[in-house]
Amino acid sequence: MIAVPTSAEDITAAWLCSAAPEFSGVASVTAERLGEGVGMTTEIYRLTLGYGEGANGGPRTLVAKIQASIPAMRDLANAYGLYEREVLFYREIAKTISMCSPRCYVAAFNPDTDAFVLVMEDLNKTMPGDQVAGLSPAQIKVAIDQVGALHQRWWDHRELKALEHKVQPFGTPPYCEFSARHAAGWETFDRWLEGRCSPELRRIGARMCTELDRIAEDMAREPRTICHGDFRADNLMFTGGDAAEPGLTCVDWQIAMQARGPFDIGYMMSGSVNTDVRREHETRLLKGYHDKLVASGVTNYGFDECLYDYRRALLIGMTYLSQSGAVADLTHPRTEALYDAGMKRIDAAIQDHGLAEFVG
């Protein structure tokens, strides 16, 4: 097994040559941190490669993804098996789905230290969605179309059972004990929320300390499919600028799971879409998503059930933010803006959709 780097300094030319023989001509590697304050449970670096004299040409840049340097963030990631799952995704699952993901050259995990590394193509010709600014209507549409194709491919599929040890159902280990994990960080995060959101959101957040396990288990009831699990703007890489139908490559597959398909859509709409845009487009887009499920052969899932699952998914994103926010550096301007925007959008969705019904 190759040595798994725990910091950017460990990613040297010698290491890359041993980990990926196609880069045997690389003589130097320089690492530059990307998206500081954005990658909450990981750190991402652009690797600039220098090739030796006479070496065959290759890409000048790659992207490396490694564990977070903040111990509390690493602990959170390892509690959910995030690092190991993303390595497994690129090794075994990526080739089975239609959604475009980056080409991966190295995917390694050390079970003794929980360190991991991914070395992937550099998507430097794409533009990431901006979770703070919010996705545009064209970006939202292509994102739902693409993730809908993933859901259609795996909807109620006979192979899902065999995949449960790699892509686990929501509400089962490691996606379990949500109530306790939410409760562990809620008091800290709730203090940060004071003055930023409604008393109703904070009341619902407190109720989730005892109600999340029930919601999570029900979101994985059959019929289910493979979901991305962290389907948000910062994980969506677009090409085509302001084109009516931009291209999309989806990154960050460490929370891939089996769940009801609207999980991905509600999670994206509540965390990555400005409230006025969501209100204008959500019904039409959700109906279009459901129509395509039916056209693909899905017969056991009516639109009312789809809407119900979507509404629950609007709420579930809160615990992703609260659990990570309790240990994140919320003094970093970009991090603060990301969490603030996400919680305000969820707050509006709570009012619009009466989401208090799910927690009593």
Short mmCIF file of N, CA and C in Angstrom, two decimals, residues 100-240:
data_model
loop_
_atom_site.label_atom_id
_atom_site.label_comp_id
_atom_site.label_asym_id
_atom_site.label_seq_id
_atom_site.Cartn_x
_atom_site.Cartn_y
_atom_site.Cartn_z
N CYS A 100 -21.22 12.97 -14.30
CA CYS A 100 -19.80 13.18 -14.57
C CYS A 100 -19.08 13.54 -13.27
N SER A 101 -18.00 12.80 -12.97
CA SER A 101 -17.14 13.10 -11.83
C SER A 101 -15.71 13.22 -12.34
N PRO A 102 -14.81 13.84 -11.57
CA PRO A 102 -13.45 14.05 -12.07
C PRO A 102 -12.72 12.72 -12.28
N ARG A 103 -11.81 12.71 -13.26
CA ARG A 103 -10.94 11.56 -13.42
C ARG A 103 -10.01 11.48 -12.22
N CYS A 104 -9.92 10.30 -11.62
CA CYS A 104 -9.14 10.12 -10.40
C CYS A 104 -7.93 9.25 -10.69
N TYR A 105 -6.73 9.74 -10.36
CA TYR A 105 -5.49 9.01 -10.60
C TYR A 105 -5.03 8.23 -9.38
N VAL A 106 -5.29 8.78 -8.19
CA VAL A 106 -4.89 8.11 -6.94
C VAL A 106 -6.06 8.20 -5.97
N ALA A 107 -6.43 7.07 -5.38
CA ALA A 107 -7.47 7.02 -4.34
C ALA A 107 -6.99 6.05 -3.28
N ALA A 108 -6.58 6.56 -2.14
CA ALA A 108 -5.98 5.70 -1.11
C ALA A 108 -6.47 6.11 0.27
N PHE A 109 -6.64 5.10 1.13
CA PHE A 109 -7.10 5.30 2.50
C PHE A 109 -6.27 4.40 3.42
N ASN A 110 -5.83 4.96 4.53
CA ASN A 110 -5.08 4.18 5.53
C ASN A 110 -5.98 3.89 6.71
N PRO A 111 -6.45 2.64 6.87
CA PRO A 111 -7.38 2.34 7.97
C PRO A 111 -6.76 2.47 9.35
N ASP A 112 -5.44 2.48 9.44
CA ASP A 112 -4.78 2.61 10.75
C ASP A 112 -4.77 4.05 11.24
N THR A 113 -4.69 5.00 10.30
CA THR A 113 -4.62 6.41 10.69
C THR A 113 -5.84 7.21 10.24
N ASP A 114 -6.69 6.62 9.39
CA ASP A 114 -7.85 7.28 8.79
C ASP A 114 -7.45 8.40 7.83
N ALA A 115 -6.19 8.48 7.45
CA ALA A 115 -5.77 9.45 6.45
C ALA A 115 -6.20 8.98 5.08
N PHE A 116 -6.47 9.94 4.17
CA PHE A 116 -6.85 9.57 2.82
C PHE A 116 -6.27 10.58 1.85
N VAL A 117 -6.21 10.18 0.59
CA VAL A 117 -5.78 11.10 -0.45
C VAL A 117 -6.47 10.76 -1.75
N LEU A 118 -6.91 11.78 -2.45
CA LEU A 118 -7.38 11.67 -3.82
C LEU A 118 -6.54 12.61 -4.67
N VAL A 119 -6.05 12.13 -5.79
CA VAL A 119 -5.39 12.98 -6.77
C VAL A 119 -6.20 12.89 -8.05
N MET A 120 -6.73 14.02 -8.48
CA MET A 120 -7.71 14.04 -9.56
C MET A 120 -7.32 15.07 -10.62
N GLU A 121 -8.00 14.96 -11.75
CA GLU A 121 -7.82 15.98 -12.78
C GLU A 121 -8.21 17.34 -12.22
N ASP A 122 -7.55 18.36 -12.72
CA ASP A 122 -7.84 19.72 -12.32
C ASP A 122 -8.96 20.27 -13.20
N LEU A 123 -10.07 20.60 -12.58
CA LEU A 123 -11.21 21.14 -13.32
C LEU A 123 -11.09 22.66 -13.43
N ASN A 124 -9.89 23.12 -13.81
CA ASN A 124 -9.64 24.56 -13.81
C ASN A 124 -10.33 25.29 -14.95
N LYS A 125 -10.94 24.54 -15.86
CA LYS A 125 -11.71 25.18 -16.93
C LYS A 125 -13.20 25.22 -16.61
N THR A 126 -13.53 24.83 -15.40
CA THR A 126 -14.92 24.90 -14.96
C THR A 126 -15.07 26.01 -13.92
N MET A 127 -16.30 26.36 -13.63
CA MET A 127 -16.60 27.38 -12.63
C MET A 127 -17.47 26.76 -11.54
N PRO A 128 -16.97 26.74 -10.28
CA PRO A 128 -17.80 26.15 -9.23
C PRO A 128 -19.02 26.99 -8.94
N GLY A 129 -20.11 26.32 -8.57
CA GLY A 129 -21.25 27.06 -8.08
C GLY A 129 -20.87 27.82 -6.82
N ASP A 130 -21.53 28.90 -6.58
CA ASP A 130 -21.22 29.74 -5.42
C ASP A 130 -22.33 29.58 -4.41
N GLN A 131 -22.03 28.89 -3.31
CA GLN A 131 -23.06 28.60 -2.32
C GLN A 131 -23.52 29.85 -1.59
N VAL A 132 -22.65 30.82 -1.47
CA VAL A 132 -23.05 32.06 -0.81
C VAL A 132 -23.92 32.91 -1.72
N ALA A 133 -23.51 33.08 -2.97
CA ALA A 133 -24.30 33.88 -3.92
C ALA A 133 -25.58 33.16 -4.33
N GLY A 134 -25.55 31.82 -4.35
CA GLY A 134 -26.70 31.03 -4.76
C GLY A 134 -26.64 30.66 -6.23
N LEU A 135 -27.21 29.51 -6.56
CA LEU A 135 -27.22 29.01 -7.93
C LEU A 135 -28.22 29.78 -8.79
N SER A 136 -27.91 29.87 -10.08
CA SER A 136 -28.83 30.50 -11.02
C SER A 136 -29.90 29.49 -11.45
N PRO A 137 -31.01 29.95 -12.01
CA PRO A 137 -32.03 29.00 -12.47
C PRO A 137 -31.49 27.99 -13.47
N ALA A 138 -30.61 28.41 -14.39
CA ALA A 138 -30.05 27.46 -15.36
C ALA A 138 -29.19 26.42 -14.68
N GLN A 139 -28.41 26.83 -13.68
CA GLN A 139 -27.58 25.88 -12.94
C GLN A 139 -28.44 24.90 -12.14
N ILE A 140 -29.49 25.40 -11.55
CA ILE A 140 -30.39 24.53 -10.78
C ILE A 140 -31.00 23.47 -11.68
N LYS A 141 -31.46 23.88 -12.84
CA LYS A 141 -32.11 22.94 -13.75
C LYS A 141 -31.16 21.82 -14.17
N VAL A 142 -29.94 22.19 -14.60
CA VAL A 142 -29.02 21.14 -15.05
C VAL A 142 -28.61 20.26 -13.88
N ALA A 143 -28.50 20.82 -12.70
CA ALA A 143 -28.15 20.01 -11.52
C ALA A 143 -29.24 18.99 -11.23
N ILE A 144 -30.50 19.41 -11.28
CA ILE A 144 -31.60 18.48 -11.02
C ILE A 144 -31.70 17.45 -12.13
N ASP A 145 -31.50 17.86 -13.38
CA ASP A 145 -31.53 16.89 -14.48
C ASP A 145 -30.45 15.83 -14.31
N GLN A 146 -29.23 16.26 -13.93
CA GLN A 146 -28.12 15.33 -13.81
C GLN A 146 -28.30 14.39 -12.62
N VAL A 147 -28.66 14.93 -11.47
CA VAL A 147 -28.83 14.06 -10.31
C VAL A 147 -30.08 13.19 -10.49
N GLY A 148 -31.07 13.70 -11.24
CA GLY A 148 -32.24 12.89 -11.55
C GLY A 148 -31.87 11.67 -12.37
N ALA A 149 -30.92 11.82 -13.31
CA ALA A 149 -30.47 10.67 -14.10
C ALA A 149 -29.79 9.64 -13.21
N LEU A 150 -29.00 10.10 -12.23
CA LEU A 150 -28.41 9.17 -11.26
C LEU A 150 -29.50 8.42 -10.50
N HIS A 151 -30.50 9.15 -10.03
CA HIS A 151 -31.59 8.53 -9.27
C HIS A 151 -32.35 7.52 -10.13
N GLN A 152 -32.63 7.89 -11.38
CA GLN A 152 -33.34 6.97 -12.27
C GLN A 152 -32.55 5.67 -12.47
N ARG A 153 -31.24 5.79 -12.66
CA ARG A 153 -30.39 4.62 -12.92
C ARG A 153 -30.45 3.62 -11.77
N TRP A 154 -30.52 4.13 -10.54
CA TRP A 154 -30.45 3.25 -9.37
C TRP A 154 -31.77 3.12 -8.63
N TRP A 155 -32.85 3.66 -9.17
CA TRP A 155 -34.12 3.67 -8.43
C TRP A 155 -34.61 2.25 -8.16
N ASP A 156 -34.71 1.93 -6.87
CA ASP A 156 -35.26 0.63 -6.44
C ASP A 156 -34.55 -0.54 -7.16
N HIS A 157 -33.26 -0.37 -7.43
CA HIS A 157 -32.51 -1.35 -8.23
C HIS A 157 -32.18 -2.58 -7.40
N ARG A 158 -32.20 -3.73 -8.04
CA ARG A 158 -31.92 -4.98 -7.33
C ARG A 158 -30.49 -5.04 -6.79
N GLU A 159 -29.56 -4.24 -7.35
CA GLU A 159 -28.17 -4.28 -6.90
C GLU A 159 -27.92 -3.41 -5.67
N LEU A 160 -28.90 -2.64 -5.23
CA LEU A 160 -28.69 -1.76 -4.09
C LEU A 160 -28.32 -2.54 -2.82
N LYS A 161 -28.94 -3.67 -2.62
CA LYS A 161 -28.65 -4.47 -1.43
C LYS A 161 -27.19 -4.87 -1.38
N ALA A 162 -26.64 -5.28 -2.50
CA ALA A 162 -25.25 -5.70 -2.54
C ALA A 162 -24.29 -4.54 -2.32
N LEU A 163 -24.76 -3.31 -2.54
CA LEU A 163 -23.90 -2.14 -2.38
C LEU A 163 -23.95 -1.55 -0.97
N GLU A 164 -24.76 -2.12 -0.10
CA GLU A 164 -24.99 -1.49 1.20
C GLU A 164 -23.73 -1.39 2.06
N HIS A 165 -22.73 -2.25 1.85
CA HIS A 165 -21.51 -2.16 2.64
C HIS A 165 -20.60 -1.05 2.14
N LYS A 166 -20.88 -0.50 0.94
CA LYS A 166 -20.08 0.59 0.38
C LYS A 166 -20.84 1.91 0.38
N VAL A 167 -22.09 1.84 -0.01
CA VAL A 167 -22.96 3.03 -0.04
C VAL A 167 -24.15 2.70 0.85
N GLN A 168 -24.06 3.11 2.10
CA GLN A 168 -25.01 2.67 3.11
C GLN A 168 -26.32 3.47 3.03
N PRO A 169 -27.43 2.84 3.43
CA PRO A 169 -28.69 3.58 3.51
C PRO A 169 -28.64 4.65 4.59
N PHE A 170 -29.24 5.77 4.31
CA PHE A 170 -29.39 6.84 5.30
C PHE A 170 -30.11 6.26 6.52
N GLY A 171 -29.65 6.66 7.71
CA GLY A 171 -30.27 6.17 8.93
C GLY A 171 -29.68 4.89 9.47
N THR A 172 -28.71 4.30 8.74
CA THR A 172 -28.01 3.11 9.22
C THR A 172 -26.53 3.48 9.38
N PRO A 173 -25.76 2.67 10.16
CA PRO A 173 -24.34 3.03 10.35
C PRO A 173 -23.63 3.22 9.02
N PRO A 174 -22.80 4.26 8.86
CA PRO A 174 -22.48 5.29 9.86
C PRO A 174 -23.46 6.45 9.90
N TYR A 175 -24.52 6.39 9.06
CA TYR A 175 -25.52 7.46 9.05
C TYR A 175 -26.59 7.19 10.09
N CYS A 176 -26.16 7.09 11.31
CA CYS A 176 -27.11 6.81 12.38
C CYS A 176 -26.72 7.65 13.60
N GLU A 177 -27.52 7.53 14.65
CA GLU A 177 -27.31 8.33 15.86
C GLU A 177 -27.26 9.83 15.51
N PHE A 178 -28.06 10.20 14.53
CA PHE A 178 -28.11 11.60 14.12
C PHE A 178 -28.58 12.49 15.26
N SER A 179 -29.57 12.02 16.00
CA SER A 179 -30.11 12.85 17.09
C SER A 179 -29.03 13.19 18.09
N ALA A 180 -28.26 12.19 18.50
CA ALA A 180 -27.21 12.43 19.48
C ALA A 180 -26.10 13.30 18.92
N ARG A 181 -25.74 13.09 17.67
CA ARG A 181 -24.68 13.89 17.07
C ARG A 181 -25.11 15.34 16.87
N HIS A 182 -26.37 15.50 16.47
CA HIS A 182 -26.91 16.85 16.36
C HIS A 182 -26.92 17.52 17.73
N ALA A 183 -27.36 16.80 18.75
CA ALA A 183 -27.45 17.36 20.10
C ALA A 183 -26.08 17.76 20.63
N ALA A 184 -25.04 16.98 20.27
CA ALA A 184 -23.71 17.24 20.80
C ALA A 184 -23.19 18.62 20.41
N GLY A 185 -23.57 19.10 19.24
CA GLY A 185 -23.07 20.40 18.80
C GLY A 185 -24.10 21.50 18.81
N TRP A 186 -25.36 21.15 19.13
CA TRP A 186 -26.42 22.13 18.94
C TRP A 186 -26.28 23.34 19.86
N GLU A 187 -25.94 23.15 21.11
CA GLU A 187 -25.86 24.28 22.04
C GLU A 187 -24.83 25.30 21.55
N THR A 188 -23.68 24.80 21.08
CA THR A 188 -22.65 25.70 20.57
C THR A 188 -23.13 26.43 19.33
N PHE A 189 -23.72 25.69 18.40
CA PHE A 189 -24.17 26.32 17.16
C PHE A 189 -25.34 27.25 17.41
N ASP A 190 -26.21 26.88 18.34
CA ASP A 190 -27.38 27.71 18.64
C ASP A 190 -26.96 29.08 19.17
N ARG A 191 -25.88 29.12 19.94
CA ARG A 191 -25.40 30.42 20.41
C ARG A 191 -24.98 31.31 19.24
N TRP A 192 -24.36 30.69 18.24
CA TRP A 192 -23.94 31.46 17.06
C TRP A 192 -25.16 31.95 16.28
N LEU A 193 -26.25 31.19 16.31
CA LEU A 193 -27.45 31.55 15.56
C LEU A 193 -28.20 32.74 16.14
N GLU A 194 -27.96 33.07 17.38
CA GLU A 194 -28.73 34.13 18.03
C GLU A 194 -28.63 35.42 17.23
N GLY A 195 -29.80 35.97 16.89
CA GLY A 195 -29.86 37.20 16.12
C GLY A 195 -29.75 37.00 14.62
N ARG A 196 -29.54 35.75 14.16
CA ARG A 196 -29.37 35.49 12.74
C ARG A 196 -30.60 34.82 12.11
N CYS A 197 -31.49 34.29 12.91
CA CYS A 197 -32.62 33.55 12.37
C CYS A 197 -33.80 33.64 13.32
N SER A 198 -34.90 33.04 12.93
CA SER A 198 -36.13 33.15 13.72
C SER A 198 -36.09 32.24 14.94
N PRO A 199 -36.86 32.59 15.97
CA PRO A 199 -37.00 31.70 17.12
C PRO A 199 -37.56 30.32 16.72
N GLU A 200 -38.39 30.29 15.65
CA GLU A 200 -38.96 29.02 15.21
C GLU A 200 -37.87 28.08 14.70
N LEU A 201 -36.91 28.60 13.93
CA LEU A 201 -35.82 27.73 13.49
C LEU A 201 -35.05 27.19 14.67
N ARG A 202 -34.77 28.01 15.64
CA ARG A 202 -33.99 27.55 16.80
C ARG A 202 -34.81 26.54 17.62
N ARG A 203 -36.12 26.71 17.69
CA ARG A 203 -36.95 25.72 18.38
C ARG A 203 -36.91 24.39 17.65
N ILE A 204 -37.01 24.44 16.32
CA ILE A 204 -36.97 23.21 15.53
C ILE A 204 -35.61 22.55 15.65
N GLY A 205 -34.53 23.36 15.65
CA GLY A 205 -33.20 22.79 15.82
C GLY A 205 -33.06 22.06 17.13
N ALA A 206 -33.64 22.60 18.18
CA ALA A 206 -33.60 21.91 19.48
C ALA A 206 -34.40 20.62 19.45
N ARG A 207 -35.55 20.63 18.80
CA ARG A 207 -36.37 19.42 18.70
C ARG A 207 -35.67 18.32 17.89
N MET A 208 -34.85 18.73 16.95
CA MET A 208 -34.14 17.74 16.14
C MET A 208 -33.15 16.92 16.97
N CYS A 209 -32.81 17.39 18.15
CA CYS A 209 -31.91 16.64 19.03
C CYS A 209 -32.50 15.30 19.44
N THR A 210 -33.82 15.15 19.33
CA THR A 210 -34.46 13.87 19.67
C THR A 210 -35.21 13.24 18.50
N GLU A 211 -35.41 13.99 17.41
CA GLU A 211 -36.28 13.52 16.34
C GLU A 211 -35.56 13.10 15.06
N LEU A 212 -34.26 13.37 14.95
CA LEU A 212 -33.58 13.16 13.67
C LEU A 212 -33.46 11.70 13.27
N ASP A 213 -33.25 10.81 14.22
CA ASP A 213 -33.09 9.40 13.86
C ASP A 213 -34.32 8.88 13.14
N ARG A 214 -35.50 9.23 13.64
CA ARG A 214 -36.74 8.79 13.02
C ARG A 214 -36.86 9.32 11.59
N ILE A 215 -36.54 10.60 11.40
CA ILE A 215 -36.62 11.20 10.07
C ILE A 215 -35.64 10.54 9.12
N ALA A 216 -34.41 10.32 9.57
CA ALA A 216 -33.37 9.73 8.72
C ALA A 216 -33.75 8.33 8.27
N GLU A 217 -34.23 7.52 9.20
CA GLU A 217 -34.60 6.15 8.85
C GLU A 217 -35.73 6.14 7.82
N ASP A 218 -36.67 7.05 7.97
CA ASP A 218 -37.79 7.07 7.04
C ASP A 218 -37.38 7.58 5.66
N MET A 219 -36.34 8.43 5.62
CA MET A 219 -35.86 8.92 4.32
C MET A 219 -35.15 7.83 3.52
N ALA A 220 -34.88 6.70 4.15
CA ALA A 220 -34.24 5.58 3.43
C ALA A 220 -35.20 4.43 3.21
N ARG A 221 -36.49 4.66 3.46
CA ARG A 221 -37.48 3.63 3.16
C ARG A 221 -37.50 3.33 1.67
N GLU A 222 -37.75 2.09 1.31
CA GLU A 222 -37.94 1.76 -0.09
C GLU A 222 -39.24 2.40 -0.60
N PRO A 223 -39.26 2.83 -1.86
CA PRO A 223 -38.18 2.74 -2.85
C PRO A 223 -37.11 3.81 -2.62
N ARG A 224 -35.87 3.40 -2.77
CA ARG A 224 -34.77 4.33 -2.60
C ARG A 224 -33.80 4.19 -3.77
N THR A 225 -32.77 5.04 -3.76
CA THR A 225 -31.82 5.07 -4.85
C THR A 225 -30.47 5.50 -4.31
N ILE A 226 -29.48 5.67 -5.17
CA ILE A 226 -28.20 6.25 -4.75
C ILE A 226 -28.32 7.77 -4.84
N CYS A 227 -27.94 8.43 -3.75
CA CYS A 227 -27.93 9.90 -3.70
C CYS A 227 -26.49 10.38 -3.50
N HIS A 228 -26.23 11.57 -3.98
CA HIS A 228 -24.91 12.18 -3.76
C HIS A 228 -24.70 12.45 -2.29
N GLY A 229 -25.70 13.00 -1.61
CA GLY A 229 -25.65 13.18 -0.17
C GLY A 229 -25.18 14.55 0.29
N ASP A 230 -24.37 15.23 -0.51
CA ASP A 230 -23.91 16.58 -0.17
C ASP A 230 -24.03 17.45 -1.42
N PHE A 231 -25.22 17.43 -2.00
CA PHE A 231 -25.47 18.04 -3.29
C PHE A 231 -25.71 19.54 -3.11
N ARG A 232 -24.62 20.29 -3.12
CA ARG A 232 -24.67 21.73 -2.87
C ARG A 232 -23.77 22.46 -3.86
N ALA A 233 -23.96 23.77 -3.92
CA ALA A 233 -23.34 24.56 -4.99
C ALA A 233 -21.84 24.40 -5.05
N ASP A 234 -21.15 24.39 -3.91
CA ASP A 234 -19.70 24.34 -3.92
C ASP A 234 -19.16 23.01 -4.45
N ASN A 235 -20.02 22.00 -4.58
CA ASN A 235 -19.61 20.71 -5.12
C ASN A 235 -20.01 20.53 -6.58
N LEU A 236 -20.53 21.58 -7.21
CA LEU A 236 -21.01 21.50 -8.59
C LEU A 236 -20.14 22.39 -9.46
N MET A 237 -19.46 21.80 -10.44
CA MET A 237 -18.52 22.51 -11.30
C MET A 237 -19.14 22.66 -12.69
N PHE A 238 -19.33 23.90 -13.12
CA PHE A 238 -20.08 24.18 -14.34
C PHE A 238 -19.16 24.66 -15.48
N THR A 239 -19.56 24.32 -16.69
CA THR A 239 -18.96 24.90 -17.88
C THR A 239 -20.06 25.57 -18.69
N GLY A 240 -19.66 26.50 -19.54
CA GLY A 240 -20.65 27.15 -20.40
C GLY A 240 -21.10 28.50 -19.91
#
